[in-house]
Amino acid sequence: MKPVRIPIALQQAVMRCLREKLQQANQQLGTDHPEPVLLYQQRGTSAGTAWLDRWEIRLNPVLLLENEQRFIDEVIPHELAHLLVHRVFGRVPPHGKQWQWMMESVLGVPARRTHQFEVTSVQSKTFLYQCGCQHHELTLRRHNRVLRNEAEYRCRRCGRTLHPAGDTPT
């Protein structure tokens, strides 16, 4: 897969936001957390991920290019909040009350768990499965795990095993 090139001006805008939010948090918390490592390696439909033990943020370059300022305003504080919460509170639920507090009270950003970006350009092929009550779309990775008998997935609503659509459950 060919790497996506991020224009320097956009990279600088990302770093500016990261540094501003980190400085804001350090001042309010009375801490001196270092700048996290920033990588543009996130794939799929996730906009970003925080690697807590590595003090690292990975961003989706395609979604960044497609959503520039909205991405910067939402995703950078979101992932930074995960890192800060881990340092301040330790192991807590990922989008729990500590993360919400960090987002809203410390970073001054609405605490939204998921982004609302259009993901058509980064969405991989899915496979249709069914249970007893509805249809489900499984990723290629999960579909292959089912085919190799390495995994079995169940519906969260009815609890029945998912089967490829059209197959008769046994």
PDB file of C-alpha atoms in Angstrom:
ATOM      1  CA  MET A   1       0.000   0.000   0.000  1.00  0.00           C
ATOM      2  CA  LYS A   2       1.390   3.367  -1.048  1.00  0.00           C
ATOM      3  CA  PRO A   3       1.935   5.792   1.860  1.00  0.00           C
ATOM      4  CA  VAL A   4      -0.226   8.911   1.886  1.00  0.00           C
ATOM      5  CA  ARG A   5       1.698  12.197   1.793  1.00  0.00           C
ATOM      6  CA  ILE A   6       0.546  14.822   4.263  1.00  0.00           C
ATOM      7  CA  PRO A   7       1.363  18.422   3.203  1.00  0.00           C
ATOM      8  CA  ILE A   8       3.797  20.159   5.566  1.00  0.00           C
ATOM      9  CA  ALA A   9       1.286  22.936   6.339  1.00  0.00           C
ATOM     10  CA  LEU A  10      -1.250  20.335   7.488  1.00  0.00           C
ATOM     11  CA  GLN A  11       1.342  18.523   9.606  1.00  0.00           C
ATOM     12  CA  GLN A  12       2.241  21.858  11.185  1.00  0.00           C
ATOM     13  CA  ALA A  13      -1.422  22.579  11.958  1.00  0.00           C
ATOM     14  CA  VAL A  14      -1.719  19.171  13.639  1.00  0.00           C
ATOM     15  CA  MET A  15       1.406  19.821  15.735  1.00  0.00           C
ATOM     16  CA  ARG A  16       0.219  23.319  16.648  1.00  0.00           C
ATOM     17  CA  CYS A  17      -3.078  21.923  17.970  1.00  0.00           C
ATOM     18  CA  LEU A  18      -1.308  19.109  19.833  1.00  0.00           C
ATOM     19  CA  ARG A  19       1.145  21.502  21.483  1.00  0.00           C
ATOM     20  CA  GLU A  20      -1.564  24.018  22.417  1.00  0.00           C
ATOM     21  CA  LYS A  21      -3.797  21.367  23.986  1.00  0.00           C
ATOM     22  CA  LEU A  22      -0.863  19.734  25.792  1.00  0.00           C
ATOM     23  CA  GLN A  23       0.263  23.085  27.179  1.00  0.00           C
ATOM     24  CA  GLN A  24      -3.308  23.855  28.260  1.00  0.00           C
ATOM     25  CA  ALA A  25      -3.535  20.483  30.049  1.00  0.00           C
ATOM     26  CA  ASN A  26      -0.116  20.823  31.696  1.00  0.00           C
ATOM     27  CA  GLN A  27      -1.055  24.276  33.034  1.00  0.00           C
ATOM     28  CA  GLN A  28      -4.447  23.179  34.378  1.00  0.00           C
ATOM     29  CA  LEU A  29      -3.149  19.911  35.842  1.00  0.00           C
ATOM     30  CA  GLY A  30       0.120  21.330  37.171  1.00  0.00           C
ATOM     31  CA  THR A  31       2.065  18.704  35.222  1.00  0.00           C
ATOM     32  CA  ASP A  32       4.864  18.657  32.669  1.00  0.00           C
ATOM     33  CA  HIS A  33       3.887  15.835  30.336  1.00  0.00           C
ATOM     34  CA  PRO A  34       6.155  15.583  27.279  1.00  0.00           C
ATOM     35  CA  GLU A  35       4.952  15.848  23.709  1.00  0.00           C
ATOM     36  CA  PRO A  36       3.697  12.459  22.480  1.00  0.00           C
ATOM     37  CA  VAL A  37       5.099  10.781  19.392  1.00  0.00           C
ATOM     38  CA  LEU A  38       2.822  11.457  16.424  1.00  0.00           C
ATOM     39  CA  LEU A  39       2.574   8.968  13.557  1.00  0.00           C
ATOM     40  CA  TYR A  40       0.390   8.952  10.444  1.00  0.00           C
ATOM     41  CA  GLN A  41      -0.100   5.175  10.316  1.00  0.00           C
ATOM     42  CA  GLN A  42      -3.698   4.550  11.352  1.00  0.00           C
ATOM     43  CA  ARG A  43      -5.654   2.556   8.797  1.00  0.00           C
ATOM     44  CA  GLY A  44      -9.296   1.650   8.339  1.00  0.00           C
ATOM     45  CA  THR A  45     -12.173   3.766   9.594  1.00  0.00           C
ATOM     46  CA  SER A  46     -10.564   4.813  12.886  1.00  0.00           C
ATOM     47  CA  ALA A  47      -9.476   8.439  12.827  1.00  0.00           C
ATOM     48  CA  GLY A  48      -6.805   7.851  15.426  1.00  0.00           C
ATOM     49  CA  THR A  49      -5.582   5.731  18.310  1.00  0.00           C
ATOM     50  CA  ALA A  50      -3.665   6.491  21.476  1.00  0.00           C
ATOM     51  CA  TRP A  51      -0.935   4.010  22.386  1.00  0.00           C
ATOM     52  CA  LEU A  52      -0.865   4.544  26.123  1.00  0.00           C
ATOM     53  CA  ASP A  53       2.354   2.779  27.144  1.00  0.00           C
ATOM     54  CA  ARG A  54       4.260   4.202  24.160  1.00  0.00           C
ATOM     55  CA  TRP A  55       2.961   7.771  24.718  1.00  0.00           C
ATOM     56  CA  GLU A  56       2.085   7.778  21.041  1.00  0.00           C
ATOM     57  CA  ILE A  57      -0.789   8.974  18.846  1.00  0.00           C
ATOM     58  CA  ARG A  58      -1.461   7.395  15.457  1.00  0.00           C
ATOM     59  CA  LEU A  59      -3.583   9.318  12.974  1.00  0.00           C
ATOM     60  CA  ASN A  60      -5.393   8.216   9.832  1.00  0.00           C
ATOM     61  CA  PRO A  61      -3.760  10.225   7.013  1.00  0.00           C
ATOM     62  CA  VAL A  62      -6.646   9.726   4.569  1.00  0.00           C
ATOM     63  CA  LEU A  63      -9.295  10.973   7.000  1.00  0.00           C
ATOM     64  CA  LEU A  64      -7.010  13.855   7.969  1.00  0.00           C
ATOM     65  CA  LEU A  65      -6.660  14.939   4.328  1.00  0.00           C
ATOM     66  CA  GLU A  66     -10.404  14.633   3.723  1.00  0.00           C
ATOM     67  CA  ASN A  67     -11.489  16.516   6.870  1.00  0.00           C
ATOM     68  CA  GLU A  68      -8.518  18.749   7.715  1.00  0.00           C
ATOM     69  CA  GLN A  69      -9.653  21.317  10.320  1.00  0.00           C
ATOM     70  CA  ARG A  70     -12.555  19.278  11.695  1.00  0.00           C
ATOM     71  CA  PHE A  71     -10.190  16.328  12.101  1.00  0.00           C
ATOM     72  CA  ILE A  72      -7.619  18.475  13.907  1.00  0.00           C
ATOM     73  CA  ASP A  73     -10.212  20.063  16.213  1.00  0.00           C
ATOM     74  CA  GLU A  74     -11.819  16.745  17.185  1.00  0.00           C
ATOM     75  CA  VAL A  75      -9.317  13.906  16.862  1.00  0.00           C
ATOM     76  CA  ILE A  76      -6.149  15.478  18.278  1.00  0.00           C
ATOM     77  CA  PRO A  77      -7.722  16.430  21.652  1.00  0.00           C
ATOM     78  CA  HIS A  78      -9.613  13.107  21.755  1.00  0.00           C
ATOM     79  CA  GLU A  79      -6.455  11.009  21.477  1.00  0.00           C
ATOM     80  CA  LEU A  80      -4.403  13.326  23.690  1.00  0.00           C
ATOM     81  CA  ALA A  81      -7.088  13.017  26.379  1.00  0.00           C
ATOM     82  CA  HIS A  82      -6.634   9.226  26.336  1.00  0.00           C
ATOM     83  CA  LEU A  83      -2.901   9.616  26.978  1.00  0.00           C
ATOM     84  CA  LEU A  84      -3.385  12.197  29.719  1.00  0.00           C
ATOM     85  CA  VAL A  85      -6.079  10.181  31.479  1.00  0.00           C
ATOM     86  CA  HIS A  86      -3.823   7.133  31.489  1.00  0.00           C
ATOM     87  CA  ARG A  87      -0.982   9.143  33.059  1.00  0.00           C
ATOM     88  CA  VAL A  88      -3.180  10.893  35.615  1.00  0.00           C
ATOM     89  CA  PHE A  89      -5.676   8.162  36.582  1.00  0.00           C
ATOM     90  CA  GLY A  90      -4.102   4.900  35.417  1.00  0.00           C
ATOM     91  CA  ARG A  91      -6.251   2.154  33.955  1.00  0.00           C
ATOM     92  CA  VAL A  92      -9.838   3.401  33.610  1.00  0.00           C
ATOM     93  CA  PRO A  93     -12.633   2.888  31.034  1.00  0.00           C
ATOM     94  CA  PRO A  94     -11.566   4.430  27.701  1.00  0.00           C
ATOM     95  CA  HIS A  95     -14.451   6.904  27.406  1.00  0.00           C
ATOM     96  CA  GLY A  96     -15.462   6.992  31.047  1.00  0.00           C
ATOM     97  CA  LYS A  97     -15.998   9.922  33.382  1.00  0.00           C
ATOM     98  CA  GLN A  98     -12.264  10.667  33.687  1.00  0.00           C
ATOM     99  CA  TRP A  99     -11.873  10.932  29.901  1.00  0.00           C
ATOM    100  CA  GLN A 100     -15.034  13.039  29.617  1.00  0.00           C
ATOM    101  CA  TRP A 101     -13.744  15.350  32.355  1.00  0.00           C
ATOM    102  CA  MET A 102     -10.363  15.640  30.616  1.00  0.00           C
ATOM    103  CA  MET A 103     -12.013  16.478  27.287  1.00  0.00           C
ATOM    104  CA  GLU A 104     -14.522  19.026  28.572  1.00  0.00           C
ATOM    105  CA  SER A 105     -13.007  20.590  31.689  1.00  0.00           C
ATOM    106  CA  VAL A 106      -9.304  20.469  30.863  1.00  0.00           C
ATOM    107  CA  LEU A 107      -9.107  20.570  27.047  1.00  0.00           C
ATOM    108  CA  GLY A 108     -12.355  22.477  26.464  1.00  0.00           C
ATOM    109  CA  VAL A 109     -13.637  20.153  23.743  1.00  0.00           C
ATOM    110  CA  PRO A 110     -17.000  18.316  23.591  1.00  0.00           C
ATOM    111  CA  ALA A 111     -16.543  14.699  24.686  1.00  0.00           C
ATOM    112  CA  ARG A 112     -17.635  12.670  21.654  1.00  0.00           C
ATOM    113  CA  ARG A 113     -16.702   9.007  21.588  1.00  0.00           C
ATOM    114  CA  THR A 114     -16.726   8.587  17.808  1.00  0.00           C
ATOM    115  CA  HIS A 115     -16.133  10.772  14.804  1.00  0.00           C
ATOM    116  CA  GLN A 116     -18.771  11.479  12.164  1.00  0.00           C
ATOM    117  CA  PHE A 117     -16.456  11.644   9.139  1.00  0.00           C
ATOM    118  CA  GLU A 118     -17.421  10.082   5.830  1.00  0.00           C
ATOM    119  CA  VAL A 119     -15.488   6.791   5.660  1.00  0.00           C
ATOM    120  CA  THR A 120     -16.311   5.497   2.177  1.00  0.00           C
ATOM    121  CA  SER A 121     -12.758   6.032   0.929  1.00  0.00           C
ATOM    122  CA  VAL A 122     -11.191   4.038   3.803  1.00  0.00           C
ATOM    123  CA  GLN A 123     -13.832   1.379   4.308  1.00  0.00           C
ATOM    124  CA  SER A 124     -12.796  -2.140   3.412  1.00  0.00           C
ATOM    125  CA  LYS A 125     -15.010  -4.791   1.888  1.00  0.00           C
ATOM    126  CA  THR A 126     -17.452  -6.379   4.309  1.00  0.00           C
ATOM    127  CA  PHE A 127     -19.262  -9.705   4.288  1.00  0.00           C
ATOM    128  CA  LEU A 128     -22.930 -10.149   5.116  1.00  0.00           C
ATOM    129  CA  TYR A 129     -23.744 -12.434   8.059  1.00  0.00           C
ATOM    130  CA  GLN A 130     -26.963 -13.144   9.879  1.00  0.00           C
ATOM    131  CA  CYS A 131     -28.134 -14.377  13.255  1.00  0.00           C
ATOM    132  CA  GLY A 132     -31.657 -15.013  14.510  1.00  0.00           C
ATOM    133  CA  CYS A 133     -32.770 -11.386  14.490  1.00  0.00           C
ATOM    134  CA  GLN A 134     -30.775  -9.241  12.048  1.00  0.00           C
ATOM    135  CA  HIS A 135     -27.984  -8.934   9.470  1.00  0.00           C
ATOM    136  CA  HIS A 136     -24.382  -8.041  10.369  1.00  0.00           C
ATOM    137  CA  GLU A 137     -21.415  -6.889   8.303  1.00  0.00           C
ATOM    138  CA  LEU A 138     -18.105  -8.529   9.160  1.00  0.00           C
ATOM    139  CA  THR A 139     -14.723  -7.229   8.059  1.00  0.00           C
ATOM    140  CA  LEU A 140     -12.480  -9.272   5.794  1.00  0.00           C
ATOM    141  CA  ARG A 141     -10.293 -10.178   8.780  1.00  0.00           C
ATOM    142  CA  ARG A 142     -13.243 -11.513  10.822  1.00  0.00           C
ATOM    143  CA  HIS A 143     -14.725 -13.279   7.796  1.00  0.00           C
ATOM    144  CA  ASN A 144     -11.425 -15.083   7.185  1.00  0.00           C
ATOM    145  CA  ARG A 145     -11.191 -16.081  10.841  1.00  0.00           C
ATOM    146  CA  VAL A 146     -14.658 -17.655  10.568  1.00  0.00           C
ATOM    147  CA  LEU A 147     -13.649 -19.498   7.387  1.00  0.00           C
ATOM    148  CA  ARG A 148     -10.519 -20.891   9.084  1.00  0.00           C
ATOM    149  CA  ASN A 149     -12.572 -21.937  12.145  1.00  0.00           C
ATOM    150  CA  GLU A 150     -10.459 -19.655  14.328  1.00  0.00           C
ATOM    151  CA  ALA A 151     -13.368 -17.587  15.615  1.00  0.00           C
ATOM    152  CA  GLU A 152     -17.105 -17.574  16.093  1.00  0.00           C
ATOM    153  CA  TYR A 153     -19.071 -14.358  16.479  1.00  0.00           C
ATOM    154  CA  ARG A 154     -22.388 -13.913  18.271  1.00  0.00           C
ATOM    155  CA  CYS A 155     -25.113 -11.308  18.030  1.00  0.00           C
ATOM    156  CA  ARG A 156     -25.167  -8.951  21.002  1.00  0.00           C
ATOM    157  CA  ARG A 157     -28.953  -8.733  20.800  1.00  0.00           C
ATOM    158  CA  CYS A 158     -30.083 -12.371  20.504  1.00  0.00           C
ATOM    159  CA  GLY A 159     -26.852 -14.188  21.404  1.00  0.00           C
ATOM    160  CA  ARG A 160     -26.974 -16.555  18.420  1.00  0.00           C
ATOM    161  CA  THR A 161     -23.937 -17.422  16.335  1.00  0.00           C
ATOM    162  CA  LEU A 162     -23.442 -15.406  13.150  1.00  0.00           C
ATOM    163  CA  HIS A 163     -23.480 -17.336   9.861  1.00  0.00           C
ATOM    164  CA  PRO A 164     -22.837 -16.123   6.325  1.00  0.00           C
ATOM    165  CA  ALA A 165     -26.110 -14.801   4.921  1.00  0.00           C
ATOM    166  CA  GLY A 166     -27.860 -17.526   2.936  1.00  0.00           C
ATOM    167  CA  ASP A 167     -26.352 -20.364   5.007  1.00  0.00           C
ATOM    168  CA  THR A 168     -28.670 -22.390   7.171  1.00  0.00           C
ATOM    169  CA  PRO A 169     -27.559 -22.270  10.824  1.00  0.00           C
ATOM    170  CA  THR A 170     -26.853 -25.689  12.318  1.00  0.00           C
TER     171      THR A 170
END
